[in-house]
Tab-separated table of C-alpha atoms in Angstrom:
chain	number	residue	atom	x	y	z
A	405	UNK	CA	58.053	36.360	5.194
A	406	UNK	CA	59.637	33.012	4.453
A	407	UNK	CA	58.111	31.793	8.309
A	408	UNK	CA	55.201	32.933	7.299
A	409	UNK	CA	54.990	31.151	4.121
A	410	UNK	CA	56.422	27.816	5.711
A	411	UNK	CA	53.164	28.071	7.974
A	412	UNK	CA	50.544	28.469	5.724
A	413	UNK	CA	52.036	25.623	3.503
A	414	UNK	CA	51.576	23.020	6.799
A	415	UNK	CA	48.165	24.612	7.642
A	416	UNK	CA	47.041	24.039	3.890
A	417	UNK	CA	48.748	20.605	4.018
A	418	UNK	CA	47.280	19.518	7.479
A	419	UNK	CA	43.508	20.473	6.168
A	420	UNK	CA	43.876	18.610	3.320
A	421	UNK	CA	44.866	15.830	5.235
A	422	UNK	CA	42.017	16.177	8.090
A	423	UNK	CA	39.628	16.262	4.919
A	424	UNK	CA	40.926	13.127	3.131
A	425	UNK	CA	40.707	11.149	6.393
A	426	UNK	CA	37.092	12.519	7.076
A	427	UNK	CA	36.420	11.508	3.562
A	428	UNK	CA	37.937	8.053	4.178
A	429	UNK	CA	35.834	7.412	7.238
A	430	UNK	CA	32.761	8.954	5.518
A	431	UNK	CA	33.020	6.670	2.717
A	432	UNK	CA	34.035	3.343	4.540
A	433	UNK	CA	30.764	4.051	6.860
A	434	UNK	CA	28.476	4.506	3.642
A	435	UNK	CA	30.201	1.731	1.830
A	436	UNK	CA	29.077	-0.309	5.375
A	437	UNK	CA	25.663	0.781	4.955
A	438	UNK	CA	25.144	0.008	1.294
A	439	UNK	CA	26.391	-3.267	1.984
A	440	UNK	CA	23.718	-4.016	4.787
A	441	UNK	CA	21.314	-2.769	2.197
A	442	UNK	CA	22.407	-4.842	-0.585
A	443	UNK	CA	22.433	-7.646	1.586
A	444	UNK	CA	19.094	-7.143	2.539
A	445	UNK	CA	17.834	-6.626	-0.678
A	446	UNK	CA	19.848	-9.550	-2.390
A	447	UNK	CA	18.119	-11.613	0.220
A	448	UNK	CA	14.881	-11.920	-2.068
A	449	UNK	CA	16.712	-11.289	-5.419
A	450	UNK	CA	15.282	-14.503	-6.878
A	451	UNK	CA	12.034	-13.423	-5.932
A	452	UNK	CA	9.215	-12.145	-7.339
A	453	UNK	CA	8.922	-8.788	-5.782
A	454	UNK	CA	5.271	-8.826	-6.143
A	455	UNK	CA	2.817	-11.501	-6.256
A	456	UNK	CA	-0.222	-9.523	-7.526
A	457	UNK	CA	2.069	-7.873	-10.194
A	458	UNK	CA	2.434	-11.379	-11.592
A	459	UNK	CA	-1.008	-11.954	-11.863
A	460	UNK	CA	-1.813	-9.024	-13.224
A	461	UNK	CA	0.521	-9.761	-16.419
A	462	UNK	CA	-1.830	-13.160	-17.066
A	463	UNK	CA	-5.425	-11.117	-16.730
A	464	UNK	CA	-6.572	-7.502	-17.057
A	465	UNK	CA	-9.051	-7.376	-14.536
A	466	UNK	CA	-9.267	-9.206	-10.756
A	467	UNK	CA	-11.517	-11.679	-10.430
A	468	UNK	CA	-11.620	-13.756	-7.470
A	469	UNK	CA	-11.506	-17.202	-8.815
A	470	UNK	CA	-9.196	-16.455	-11.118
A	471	UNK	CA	-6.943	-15.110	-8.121
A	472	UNK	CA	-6.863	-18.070	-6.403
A	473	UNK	CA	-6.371	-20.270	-9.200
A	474	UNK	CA	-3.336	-18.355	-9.918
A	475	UNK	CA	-2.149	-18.596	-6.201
A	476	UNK	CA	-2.790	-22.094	-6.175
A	477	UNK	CA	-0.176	-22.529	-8.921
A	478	UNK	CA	2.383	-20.204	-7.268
A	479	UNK	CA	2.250	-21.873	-3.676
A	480	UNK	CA	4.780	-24.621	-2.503
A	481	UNK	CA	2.732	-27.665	-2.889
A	482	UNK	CA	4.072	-29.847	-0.186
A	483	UNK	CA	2.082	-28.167	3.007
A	484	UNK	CA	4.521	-29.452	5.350
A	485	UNK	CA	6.681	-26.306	4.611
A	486	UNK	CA	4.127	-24.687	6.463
A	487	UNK	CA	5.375	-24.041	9.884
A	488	UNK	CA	3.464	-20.562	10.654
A	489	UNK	CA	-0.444	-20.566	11.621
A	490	UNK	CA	-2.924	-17.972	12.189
A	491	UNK	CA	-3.697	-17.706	16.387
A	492	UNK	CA	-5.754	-15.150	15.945
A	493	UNK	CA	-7.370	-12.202	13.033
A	494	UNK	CA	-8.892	-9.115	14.138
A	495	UNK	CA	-10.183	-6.798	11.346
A	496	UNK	CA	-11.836	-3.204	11.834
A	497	UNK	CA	-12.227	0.405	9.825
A	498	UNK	CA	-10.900	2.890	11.783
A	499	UNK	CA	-12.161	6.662	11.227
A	500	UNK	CA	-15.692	8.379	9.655
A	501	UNK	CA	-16.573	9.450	6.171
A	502	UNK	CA	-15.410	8.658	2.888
A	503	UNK	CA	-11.895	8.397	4.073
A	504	UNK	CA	-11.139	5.423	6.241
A	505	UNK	CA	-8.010	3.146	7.883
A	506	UNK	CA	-8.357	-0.877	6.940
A	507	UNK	CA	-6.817	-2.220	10.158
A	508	UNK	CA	-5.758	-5.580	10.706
A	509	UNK	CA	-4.313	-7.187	13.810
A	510	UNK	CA	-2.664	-10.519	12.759
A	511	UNK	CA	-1.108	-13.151	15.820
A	512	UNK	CA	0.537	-15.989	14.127
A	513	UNK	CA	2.059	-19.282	15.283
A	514	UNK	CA	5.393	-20.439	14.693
A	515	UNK	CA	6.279	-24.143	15.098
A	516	UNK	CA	8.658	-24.240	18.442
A	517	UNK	CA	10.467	-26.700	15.968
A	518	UNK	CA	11.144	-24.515	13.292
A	519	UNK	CA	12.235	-21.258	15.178
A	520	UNK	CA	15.781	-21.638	14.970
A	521	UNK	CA	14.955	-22.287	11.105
A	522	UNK	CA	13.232	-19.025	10.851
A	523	UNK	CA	16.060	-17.179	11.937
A	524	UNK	CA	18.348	-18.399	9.830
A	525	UNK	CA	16.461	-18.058	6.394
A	526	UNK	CA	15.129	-14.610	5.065
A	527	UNK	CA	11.228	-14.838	5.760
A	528	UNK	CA	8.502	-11.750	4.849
A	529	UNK	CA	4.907	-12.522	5.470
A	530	UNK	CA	2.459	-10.827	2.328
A	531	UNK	CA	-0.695	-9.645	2.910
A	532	UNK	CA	-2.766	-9.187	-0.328
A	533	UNK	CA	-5.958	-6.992	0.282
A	534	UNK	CA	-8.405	-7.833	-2.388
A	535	UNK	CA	-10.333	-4.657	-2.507
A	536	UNK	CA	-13.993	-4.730	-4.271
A	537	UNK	CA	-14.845	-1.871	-6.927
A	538	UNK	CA	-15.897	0.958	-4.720
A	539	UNK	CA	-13.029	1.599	-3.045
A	540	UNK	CA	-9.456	2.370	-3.804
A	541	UNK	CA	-5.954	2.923	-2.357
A	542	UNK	CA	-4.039	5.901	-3.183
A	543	UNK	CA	-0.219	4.827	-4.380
A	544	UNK	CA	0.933	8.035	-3.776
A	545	UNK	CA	-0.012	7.594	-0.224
A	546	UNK	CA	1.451	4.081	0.271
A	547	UNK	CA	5.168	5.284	-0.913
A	548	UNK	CA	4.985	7.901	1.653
A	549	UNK	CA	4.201	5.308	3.991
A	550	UNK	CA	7.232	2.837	2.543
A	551	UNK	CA	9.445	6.016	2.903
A	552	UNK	CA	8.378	6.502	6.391
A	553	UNK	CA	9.475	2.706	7.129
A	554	UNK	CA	5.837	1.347	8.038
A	555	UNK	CA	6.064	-1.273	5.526
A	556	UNK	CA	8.898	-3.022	4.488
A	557	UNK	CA	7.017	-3.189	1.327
A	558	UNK	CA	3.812	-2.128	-0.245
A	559	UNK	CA	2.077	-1.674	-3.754
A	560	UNK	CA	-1.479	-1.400	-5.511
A	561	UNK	CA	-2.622	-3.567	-8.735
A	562	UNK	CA	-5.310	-3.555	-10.766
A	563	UNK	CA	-7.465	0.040	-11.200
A	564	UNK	CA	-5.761	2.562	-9.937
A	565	UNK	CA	-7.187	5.299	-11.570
A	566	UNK	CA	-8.449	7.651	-8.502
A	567	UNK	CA	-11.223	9.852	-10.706
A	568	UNK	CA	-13.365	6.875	-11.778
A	569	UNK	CA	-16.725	6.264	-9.739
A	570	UNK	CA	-17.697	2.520	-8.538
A	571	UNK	CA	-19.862	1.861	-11.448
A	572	UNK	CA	-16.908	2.313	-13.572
A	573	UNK	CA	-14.043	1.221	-12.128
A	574	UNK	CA	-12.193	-2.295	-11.223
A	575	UNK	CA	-11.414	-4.314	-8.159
A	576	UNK	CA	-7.916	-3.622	-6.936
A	577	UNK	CA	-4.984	-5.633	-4.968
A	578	UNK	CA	-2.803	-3.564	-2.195
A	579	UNK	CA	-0.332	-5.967	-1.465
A	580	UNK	CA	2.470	-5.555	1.968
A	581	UNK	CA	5.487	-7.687	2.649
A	582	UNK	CA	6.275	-6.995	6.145
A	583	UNK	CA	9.165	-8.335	7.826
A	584	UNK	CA	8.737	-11.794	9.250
A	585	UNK	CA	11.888	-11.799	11.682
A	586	UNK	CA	12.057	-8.160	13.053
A	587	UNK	CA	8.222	-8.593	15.505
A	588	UNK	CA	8.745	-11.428	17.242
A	589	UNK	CA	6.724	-10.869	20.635
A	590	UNK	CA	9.693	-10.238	23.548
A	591	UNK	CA	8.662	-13.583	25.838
A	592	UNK	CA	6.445	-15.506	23.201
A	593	UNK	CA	9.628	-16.478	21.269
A	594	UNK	CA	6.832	-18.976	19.368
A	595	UNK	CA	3.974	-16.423	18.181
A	596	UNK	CA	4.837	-13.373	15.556
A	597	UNK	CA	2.221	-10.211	16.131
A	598	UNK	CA	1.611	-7.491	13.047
A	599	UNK	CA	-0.625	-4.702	12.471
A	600	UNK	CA	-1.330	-2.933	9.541
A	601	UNK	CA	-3.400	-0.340	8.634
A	602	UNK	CA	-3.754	0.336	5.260
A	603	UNK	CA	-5.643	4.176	3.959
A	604	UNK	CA	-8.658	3.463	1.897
A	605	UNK	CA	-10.957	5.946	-0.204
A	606	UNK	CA	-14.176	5.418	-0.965
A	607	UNK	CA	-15.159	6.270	-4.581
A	608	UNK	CA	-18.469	8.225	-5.774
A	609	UNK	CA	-21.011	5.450	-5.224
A	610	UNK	CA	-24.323	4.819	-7.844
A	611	UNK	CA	-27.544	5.567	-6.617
A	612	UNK	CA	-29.268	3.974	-4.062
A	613	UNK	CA	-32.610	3.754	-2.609
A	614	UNK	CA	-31.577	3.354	0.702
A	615	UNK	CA	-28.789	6.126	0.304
A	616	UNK	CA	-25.911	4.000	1.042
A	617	UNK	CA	-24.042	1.863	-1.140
A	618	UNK	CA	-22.801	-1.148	1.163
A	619	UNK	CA	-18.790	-2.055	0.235
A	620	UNK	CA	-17.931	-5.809	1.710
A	621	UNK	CA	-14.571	-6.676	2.249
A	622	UNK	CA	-13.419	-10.391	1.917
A	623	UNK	CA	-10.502	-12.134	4.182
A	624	UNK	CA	-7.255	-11.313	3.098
A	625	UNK	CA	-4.698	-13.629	1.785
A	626	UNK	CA	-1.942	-14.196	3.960
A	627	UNK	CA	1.426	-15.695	2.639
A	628	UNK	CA	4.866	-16.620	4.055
A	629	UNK	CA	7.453	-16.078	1.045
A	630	UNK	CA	11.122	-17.716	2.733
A	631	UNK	CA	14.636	-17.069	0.578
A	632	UNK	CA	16.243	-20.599	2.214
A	633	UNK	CA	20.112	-20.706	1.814
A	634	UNK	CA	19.998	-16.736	1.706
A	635	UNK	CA	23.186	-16.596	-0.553
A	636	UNK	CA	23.353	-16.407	-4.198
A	637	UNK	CA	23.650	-18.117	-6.804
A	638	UNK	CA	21.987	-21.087	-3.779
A	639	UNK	CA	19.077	-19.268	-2.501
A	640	UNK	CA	15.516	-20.578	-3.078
A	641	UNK	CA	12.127	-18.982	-2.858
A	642	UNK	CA	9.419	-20.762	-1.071
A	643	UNK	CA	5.938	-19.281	-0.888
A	644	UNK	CA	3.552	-20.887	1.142
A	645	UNK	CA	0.232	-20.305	2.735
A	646	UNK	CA	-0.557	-19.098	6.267
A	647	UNK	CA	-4.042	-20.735	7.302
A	648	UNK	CA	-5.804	-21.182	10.959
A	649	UNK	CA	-6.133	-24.540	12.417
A	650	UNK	CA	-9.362	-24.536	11.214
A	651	UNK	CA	-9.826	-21.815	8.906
A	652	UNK	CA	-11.408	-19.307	11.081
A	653	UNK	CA	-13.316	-17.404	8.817
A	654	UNK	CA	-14.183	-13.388	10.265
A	655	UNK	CA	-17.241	-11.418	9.563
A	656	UNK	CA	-16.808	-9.938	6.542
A	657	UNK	CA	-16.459	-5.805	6.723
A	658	UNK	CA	-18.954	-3.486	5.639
A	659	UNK	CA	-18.312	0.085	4.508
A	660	UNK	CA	-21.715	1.383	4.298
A	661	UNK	CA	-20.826	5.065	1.789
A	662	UNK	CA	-23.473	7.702	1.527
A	663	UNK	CA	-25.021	8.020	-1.905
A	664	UNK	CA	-27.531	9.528	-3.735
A	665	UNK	CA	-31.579	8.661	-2.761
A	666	UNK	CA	-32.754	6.768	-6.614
A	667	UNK	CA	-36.275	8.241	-5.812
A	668	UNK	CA	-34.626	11.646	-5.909
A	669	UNK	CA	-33.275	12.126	-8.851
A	670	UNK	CA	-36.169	13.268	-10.950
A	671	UNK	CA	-36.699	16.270	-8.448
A	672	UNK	CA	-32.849	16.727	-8.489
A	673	UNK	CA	-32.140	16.471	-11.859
A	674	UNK	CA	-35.164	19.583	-12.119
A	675	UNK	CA	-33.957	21.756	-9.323
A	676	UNK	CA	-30.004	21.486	-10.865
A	677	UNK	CA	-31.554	22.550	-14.637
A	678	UNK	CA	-33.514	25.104	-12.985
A	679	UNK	CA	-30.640	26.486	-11.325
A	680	UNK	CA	-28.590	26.359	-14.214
A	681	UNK	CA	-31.298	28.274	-16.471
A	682	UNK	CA	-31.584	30.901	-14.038
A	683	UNK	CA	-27.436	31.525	-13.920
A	684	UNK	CA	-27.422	31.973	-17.546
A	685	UNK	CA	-30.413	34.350	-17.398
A	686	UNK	CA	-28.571	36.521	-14.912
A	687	UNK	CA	-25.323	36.086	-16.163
A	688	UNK	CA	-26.445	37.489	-19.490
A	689	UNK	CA	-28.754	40.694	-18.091
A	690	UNK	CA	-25.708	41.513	-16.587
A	691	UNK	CA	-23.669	41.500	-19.466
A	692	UNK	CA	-26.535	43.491	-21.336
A	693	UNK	CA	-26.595	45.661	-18.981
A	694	UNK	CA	-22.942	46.117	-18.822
A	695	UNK	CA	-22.223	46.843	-22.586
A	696	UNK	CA	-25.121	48.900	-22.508
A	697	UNK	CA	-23.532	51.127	-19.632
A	698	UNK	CA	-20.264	51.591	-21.552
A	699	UNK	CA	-21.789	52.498	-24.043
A	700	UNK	CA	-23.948	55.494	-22.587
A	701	UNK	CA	-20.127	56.338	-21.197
A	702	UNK	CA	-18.791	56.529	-24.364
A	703	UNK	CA	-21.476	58.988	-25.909
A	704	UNK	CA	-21.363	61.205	-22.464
């Protein structure tokens, strides 16, 4: 009995230990990650985390010039800082319907000088998608996407309500901060490719007499935002612009949405009353005709 007592006491004592060692190493390992993450993160502490939420604190509503006045106050104004240019800009919509993809292929130029720079300083490039009043991105949407790692960052500004129609609602920003460091092409050490695809919505559209409401989408604005120093309390934020070598300017997008025909609304606005006249007529035989049944039951 005493044996057998001796044994359990080193079995309990040797699973105790295996745990607190397995605890040790599980900790230390998550303590490792957390401090990748926070070192990430602390990267851009001093940062604005969002551009367009910034604006959006001045004005209640987006308007274009008053966009770019605000950006031109934000930007580094000595345009020698600017060591990344736009090669090339491809734009497209991607799918059918009222539900499309906002795709953007993006090849910039990095200054062969400046490379070694660029890897030593904490560098996003922001894309800010001005989008015009009949269309909208869902936020719920976009967070599964930042979950699910295809953005290092991503938010919407301005009117986000989802229910309003065109006529009613607000432009809106979607702005993404993808890493600048992470997609440099494997051979081309001195261009940087990204493609994004953002999920757009189109919202109920007024009436037209064509029966499509046409939805033009403007170049977006492209912006390198560089943490230089990259430690705290010595880091500082630099956002500058990303432009072509001449400003290539692409064909703007159009989203042509089915709407309602103008010159047939009289004869729809009839048929719809008609139909709803007739409903209630039915609807309320029947119920006549129901009460009246029960109550032939009742007396039988």
């Amino acid at each position: 009995m005493h044996s057998f007592l001796s044994v359990a006491v080193q079995f309990i004592f040797a699973a105790q230990l295996f745990a607190s060692i397995h605890s040790s190493s599980r900790t230390t390992e998550e303590a490792g990650n957390n401090f990748e993450f926070n070192e990430r993160i602390s990267c851009f502490q001093c940062c604005e985390r969002y551009i367009s939420k910034s604006y959006f604190t001045e004005y209640e509503i987006l308007l274009d010039s008053n966009f770019q006045d605000f950006l031109a106050r934000k930007l580094h104004p000595d345009p020698v800082q600017t060591f990344v240019r736009i090669l090339d800009l491809q734009r497209h919509l991607i799918g059918e319907g009222s539900h499309r993809h906002l795709s953007s292929s993006i090849r910039f130029s990095i200054q062969p000088d400046n490379i070694s720079d660029l890897s030593m300083k904490c560098c996003e490039i922001i894309i800010i998608e001005r989008l015009p009043s009949g269309v909208y991105a869902d936020p719920f949407e976009l967070e599964h996407l930042l979950q699910c790692a295809v953005f290092k960052d991503v938010a919407v500004f301005g009117d986000t309500n989802l229910e309003l129609p065109s006529f009613l609602s607000n432009q809106s920003t979607v702005e993404v901060h993808m890493d600048a460091t992470l997609n440099i092409s494997s051979g081309q050490k001195n261009t940087l490719d990204l493609k994004i695809e953002i999920p757009l919505h189109a919202r109920y559209p007024p009436l037209q007499e064509s029966g499509y409401s046409r939805v033009r989408f403007g170049t977006p604005d492209l912006l390198m935002q560089c943490s230089i120093g990259g430690m705290i309390p010595y880091q500082n934020c630099t956002l500058m612009p990303i432009s072509g070598v001449s400003d290539p300017q692409p064909e703007a997008l159009v989203w042509s949405i089915p709407s309602g025909i103008k010159s047939h609304a009289g004869f729809v606005s009839v048929v719809t009353f008609a139909s709803a006249l007739l409903s209630a007529i039915l609807i309320t035989i029947a119920s006549l005709q129901l009460s009246r049944s029960h109550e032939i039951l009742k007396h039988a």
